[in-house]
mmCIF file of C-alpha atoms in Angstrom:
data_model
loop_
_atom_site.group_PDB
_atom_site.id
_atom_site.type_symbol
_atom_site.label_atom_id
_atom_site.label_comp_id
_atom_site.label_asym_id
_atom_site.label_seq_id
_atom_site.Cartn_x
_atom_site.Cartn_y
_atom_site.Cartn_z
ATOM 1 C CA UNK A 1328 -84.777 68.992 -1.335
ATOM 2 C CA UNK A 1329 -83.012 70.095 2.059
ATOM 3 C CA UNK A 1330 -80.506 67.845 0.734
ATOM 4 C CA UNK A 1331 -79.347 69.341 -2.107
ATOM 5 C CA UNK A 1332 -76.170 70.922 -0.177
ATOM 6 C CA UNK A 1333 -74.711 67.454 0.703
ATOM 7 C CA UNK A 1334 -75.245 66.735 -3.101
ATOM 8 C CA UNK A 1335 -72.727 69.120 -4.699
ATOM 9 C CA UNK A 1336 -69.557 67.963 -5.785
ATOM 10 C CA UNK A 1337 -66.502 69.942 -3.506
ATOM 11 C CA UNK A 1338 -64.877 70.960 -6.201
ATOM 12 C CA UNK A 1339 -67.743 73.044 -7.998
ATOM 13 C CA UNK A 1340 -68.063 74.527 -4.395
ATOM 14 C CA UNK A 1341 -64.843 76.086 -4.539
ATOM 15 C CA UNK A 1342 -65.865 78.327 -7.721
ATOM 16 C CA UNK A 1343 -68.427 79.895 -5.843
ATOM 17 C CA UNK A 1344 -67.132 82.761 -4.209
ATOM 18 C CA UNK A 1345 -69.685 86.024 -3.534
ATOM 19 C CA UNK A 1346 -68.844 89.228 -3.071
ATOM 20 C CA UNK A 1347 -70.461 91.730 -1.238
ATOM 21 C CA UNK A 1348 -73.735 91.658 -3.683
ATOM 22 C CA UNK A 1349 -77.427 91.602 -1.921
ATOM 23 C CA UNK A 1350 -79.814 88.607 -3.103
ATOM 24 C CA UNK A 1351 -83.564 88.663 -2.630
ATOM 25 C CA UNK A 1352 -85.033 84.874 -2.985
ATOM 26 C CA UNK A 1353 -88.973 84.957 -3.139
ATOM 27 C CA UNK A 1354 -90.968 81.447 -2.966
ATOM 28 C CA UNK A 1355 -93.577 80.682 -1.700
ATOM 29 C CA UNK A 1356 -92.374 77.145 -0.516
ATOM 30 C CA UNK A 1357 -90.763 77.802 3.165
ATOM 31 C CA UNK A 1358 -87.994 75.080 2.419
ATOM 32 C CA UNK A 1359 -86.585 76.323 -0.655
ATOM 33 C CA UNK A 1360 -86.285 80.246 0.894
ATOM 34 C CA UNK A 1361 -84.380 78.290 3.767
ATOM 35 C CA UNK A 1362 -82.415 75.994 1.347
ATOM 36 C CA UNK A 1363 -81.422 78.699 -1.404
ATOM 37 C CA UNK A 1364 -80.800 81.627 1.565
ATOM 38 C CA UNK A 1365 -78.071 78.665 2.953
ATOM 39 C CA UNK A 1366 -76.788 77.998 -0.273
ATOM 40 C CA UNK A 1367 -76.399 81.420 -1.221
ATOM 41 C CA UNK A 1368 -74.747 82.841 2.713
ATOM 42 C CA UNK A 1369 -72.518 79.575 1.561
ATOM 43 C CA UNK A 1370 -70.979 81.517 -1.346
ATOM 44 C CA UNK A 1371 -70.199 84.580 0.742
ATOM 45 C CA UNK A 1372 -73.736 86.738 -0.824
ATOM 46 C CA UNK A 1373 -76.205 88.523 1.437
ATOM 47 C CA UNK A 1374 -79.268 86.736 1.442
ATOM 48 C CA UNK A 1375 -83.153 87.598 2.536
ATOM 49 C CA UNK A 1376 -85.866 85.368 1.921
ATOM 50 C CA UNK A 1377 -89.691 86.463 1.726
ATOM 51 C CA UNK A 1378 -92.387 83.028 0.977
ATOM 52 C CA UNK A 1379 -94.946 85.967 -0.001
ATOM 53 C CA UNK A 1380 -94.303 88.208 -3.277
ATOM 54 C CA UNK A 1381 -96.999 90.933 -2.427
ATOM 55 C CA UNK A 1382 -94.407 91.240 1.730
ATOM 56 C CA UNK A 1383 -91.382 91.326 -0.592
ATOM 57 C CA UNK A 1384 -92.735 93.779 -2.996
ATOM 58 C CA UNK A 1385 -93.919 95.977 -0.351
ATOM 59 C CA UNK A 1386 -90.264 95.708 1.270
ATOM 60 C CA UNK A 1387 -89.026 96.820 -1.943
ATOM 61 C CA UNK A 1388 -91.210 99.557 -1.987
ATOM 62 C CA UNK A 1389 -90.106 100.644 1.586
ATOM 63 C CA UNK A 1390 -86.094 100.720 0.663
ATOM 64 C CA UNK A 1391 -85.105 96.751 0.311
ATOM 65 C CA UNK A 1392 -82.252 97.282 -2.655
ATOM 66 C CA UNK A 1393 -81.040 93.774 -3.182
ATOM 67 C CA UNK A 1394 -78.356 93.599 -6.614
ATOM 68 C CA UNK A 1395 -80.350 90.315 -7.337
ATOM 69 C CA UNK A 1396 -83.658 88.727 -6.988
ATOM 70 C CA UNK A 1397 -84.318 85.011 -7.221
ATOM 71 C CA UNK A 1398 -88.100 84.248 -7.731
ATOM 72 C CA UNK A 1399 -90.610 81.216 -8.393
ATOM 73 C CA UNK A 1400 -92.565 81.381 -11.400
ATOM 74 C CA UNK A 1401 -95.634 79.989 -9.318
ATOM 75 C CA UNK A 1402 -96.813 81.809 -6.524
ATOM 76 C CA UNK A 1403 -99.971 82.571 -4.908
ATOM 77 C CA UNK A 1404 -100.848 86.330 -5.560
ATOM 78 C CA UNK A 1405 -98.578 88.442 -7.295
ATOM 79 C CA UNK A 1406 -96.597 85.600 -9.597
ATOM 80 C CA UNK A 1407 -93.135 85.440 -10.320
ATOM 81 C CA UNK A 1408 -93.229 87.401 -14.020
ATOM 82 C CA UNK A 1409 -95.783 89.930 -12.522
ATOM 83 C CA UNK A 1410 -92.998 90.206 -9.449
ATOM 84 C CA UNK A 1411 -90.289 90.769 -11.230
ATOM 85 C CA UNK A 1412 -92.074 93.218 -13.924
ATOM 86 C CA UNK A 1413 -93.072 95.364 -10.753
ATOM 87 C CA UNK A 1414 -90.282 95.203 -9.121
ATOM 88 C CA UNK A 1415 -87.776 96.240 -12.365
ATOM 89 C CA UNK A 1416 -90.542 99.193 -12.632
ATOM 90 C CA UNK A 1417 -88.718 100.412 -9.234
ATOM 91 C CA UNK A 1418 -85.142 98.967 -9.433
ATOM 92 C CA UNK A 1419 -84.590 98.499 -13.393
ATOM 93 C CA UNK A 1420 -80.873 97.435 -13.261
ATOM 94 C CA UNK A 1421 -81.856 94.681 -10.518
ATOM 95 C CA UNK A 1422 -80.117 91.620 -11.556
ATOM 96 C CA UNK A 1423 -83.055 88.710 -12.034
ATOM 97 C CA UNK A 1424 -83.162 84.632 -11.969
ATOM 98 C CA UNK A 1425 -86.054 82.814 -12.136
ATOM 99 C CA UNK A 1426 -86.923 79.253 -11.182
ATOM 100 C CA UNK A 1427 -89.530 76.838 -11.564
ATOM 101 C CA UNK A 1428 -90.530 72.824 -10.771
ATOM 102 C CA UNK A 1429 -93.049 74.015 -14.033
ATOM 103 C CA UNK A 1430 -90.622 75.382 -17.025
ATOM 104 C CA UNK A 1431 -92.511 75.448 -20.604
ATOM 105 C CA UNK A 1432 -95.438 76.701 -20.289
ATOM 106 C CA UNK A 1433 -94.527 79.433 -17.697
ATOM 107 C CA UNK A 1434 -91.471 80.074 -19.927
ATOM 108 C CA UNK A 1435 -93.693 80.751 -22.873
ATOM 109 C CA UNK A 1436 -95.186 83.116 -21.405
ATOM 110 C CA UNK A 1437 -92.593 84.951 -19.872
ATOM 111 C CA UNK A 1438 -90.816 84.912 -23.041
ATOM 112 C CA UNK A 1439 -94.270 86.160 -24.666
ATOM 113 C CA UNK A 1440 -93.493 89.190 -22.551
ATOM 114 C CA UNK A 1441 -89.880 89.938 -23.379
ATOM 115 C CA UNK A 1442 -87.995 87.984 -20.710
ATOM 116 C CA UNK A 1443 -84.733 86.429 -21.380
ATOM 117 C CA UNK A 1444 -83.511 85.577 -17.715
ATOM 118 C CA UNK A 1445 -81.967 82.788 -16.791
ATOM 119 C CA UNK A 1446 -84.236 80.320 -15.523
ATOM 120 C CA UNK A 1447 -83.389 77.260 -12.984
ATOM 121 C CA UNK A 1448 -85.355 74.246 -12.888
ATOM 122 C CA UNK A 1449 -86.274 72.771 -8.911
ATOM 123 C CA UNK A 1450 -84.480 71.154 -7.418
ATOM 124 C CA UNK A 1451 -81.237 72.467 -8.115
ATOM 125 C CA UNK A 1452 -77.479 72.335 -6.977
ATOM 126 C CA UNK A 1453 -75.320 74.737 -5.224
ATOM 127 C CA UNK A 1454 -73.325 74.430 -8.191
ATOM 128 C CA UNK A 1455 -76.198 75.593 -10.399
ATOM 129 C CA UNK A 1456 -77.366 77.868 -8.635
ATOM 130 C CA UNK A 1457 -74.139 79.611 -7.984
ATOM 131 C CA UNK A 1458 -73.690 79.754 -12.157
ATOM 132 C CA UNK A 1459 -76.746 80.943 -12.562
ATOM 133 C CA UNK A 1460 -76.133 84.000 -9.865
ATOM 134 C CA UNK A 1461 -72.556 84.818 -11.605
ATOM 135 C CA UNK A 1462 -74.271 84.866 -15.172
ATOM 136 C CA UNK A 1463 -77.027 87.226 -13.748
ATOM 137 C CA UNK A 1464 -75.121 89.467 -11.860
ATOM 138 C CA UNK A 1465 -72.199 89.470 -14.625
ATOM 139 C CA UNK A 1466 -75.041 90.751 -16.805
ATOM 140 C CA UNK A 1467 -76.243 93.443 -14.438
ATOM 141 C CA UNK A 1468 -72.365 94.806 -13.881
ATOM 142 C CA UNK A 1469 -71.794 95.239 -17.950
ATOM 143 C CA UNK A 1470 -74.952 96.893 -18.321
ATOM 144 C CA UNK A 1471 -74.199 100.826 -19.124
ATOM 145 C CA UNK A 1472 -75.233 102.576 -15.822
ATOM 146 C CA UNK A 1473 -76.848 105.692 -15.812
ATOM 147 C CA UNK A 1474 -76.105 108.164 -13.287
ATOM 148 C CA UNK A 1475 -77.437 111.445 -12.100
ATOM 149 C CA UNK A 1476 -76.248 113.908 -9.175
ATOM 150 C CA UNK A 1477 -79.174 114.138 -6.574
ATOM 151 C CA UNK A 1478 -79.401 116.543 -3.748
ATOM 152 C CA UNK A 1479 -81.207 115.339 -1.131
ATOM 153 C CA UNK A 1480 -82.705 118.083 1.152
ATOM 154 C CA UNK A 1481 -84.789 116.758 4.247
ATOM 155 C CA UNK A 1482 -84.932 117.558 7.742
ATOM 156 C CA UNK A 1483 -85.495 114.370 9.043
ATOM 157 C CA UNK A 1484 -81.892 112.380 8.883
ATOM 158 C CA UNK A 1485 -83.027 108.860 8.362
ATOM 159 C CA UNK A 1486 -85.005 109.816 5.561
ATOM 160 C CA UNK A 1487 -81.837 111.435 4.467
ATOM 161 C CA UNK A 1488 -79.625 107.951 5.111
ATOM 162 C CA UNK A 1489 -82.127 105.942 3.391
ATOM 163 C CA UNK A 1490 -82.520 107.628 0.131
ATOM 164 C CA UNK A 1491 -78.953 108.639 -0.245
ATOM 165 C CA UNK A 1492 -77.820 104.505 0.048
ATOM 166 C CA UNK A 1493 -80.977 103.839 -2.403
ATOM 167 C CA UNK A 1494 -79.213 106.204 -4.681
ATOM 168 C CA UNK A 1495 -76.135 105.412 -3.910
ATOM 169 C CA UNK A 1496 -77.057 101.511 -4.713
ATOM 170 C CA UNK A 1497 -78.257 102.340 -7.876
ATOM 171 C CA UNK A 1498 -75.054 104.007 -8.914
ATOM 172 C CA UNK A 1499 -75.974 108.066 -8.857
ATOM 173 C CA UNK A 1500 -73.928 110.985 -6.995
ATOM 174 C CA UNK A 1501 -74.954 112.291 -4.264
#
């Protein structure tokens, strides 16, 4: 797997070019977080990696805004559909990919539920992987956005700095 990089034709390298978008990979395998975060840094994205869903829900929870998140279907704990439904519950224009060593059953099911995200079979290629991100994130940008002006009145500042670029991320007025 770590040698998936070396793998990818050159030329499909040059097509992926990130811009200043946030991605959240959660797996539990420690290699593929380390792999896909490289990968991803590669293509010019922001990258965090958590190998525990319930740590990256609970950074979500405390302010983590990433524009896309990149989770395994099979996870100890909280898996990957019952990550991603909690986590659109707080951030529902998040961007989502899923991927999986294990595709048809666990794709049943998460299409049983409604999900239509892209899905990427382990191992992958940079190549792949940076369609997949462009297709997901292409999705998330054409997707009306619904605003709102907020006023944000607290006395402590950092409060102040954190919800106003949580609201700002999601596209409101402050």
């Amino acid at each position: 797997n770590q040698d998936l990089i070396s793998q990818t034709d050159p030329t499909q390298l040059e097509l992926a070019e990130g811009g200043n978008e946030f991605i959240l990979v959660v797996d539990d395998e420690p290699q593929i977080c380390a792999l896909s975060q490289r990968m991803i840094e590669a293509m010019g994205y922001q990258c965090v990696t958590f190998n525990n869903s319930n740590v990256a829900l609970e950074a979500i929870k405390d302010g983590l805004v990433p524009d896309l998140v990149i989770s395994d279907l099979v996870m100890p704990g909280i898996d990957g559909i019952e990550l991603i439904t909690r986590i659109k519950n707080l951030l529902p224009r998040i961007g989502v990919i899923l991927i999986s060593g294990f595709t048809d059953r666990l794709m049943d099911r998460a299409r049983s539920l409604g999900y239509t995200y892209p899905l990427l079979s382990k191992p992958f290629t940079q190549a792949q992987l940076s369609h997949c991100i462009r297709e997901a994130l292409q999705k998330k940008r054409t997707r009306t956005a619904v605003t709102a002006s907020i006023f944000i009145l607290d006395d402590d500042e950092n409060i102040r700095i954190l919800l106003g670029r949580a609201c700002n991320k999601r596209g409101h007025h402050l």
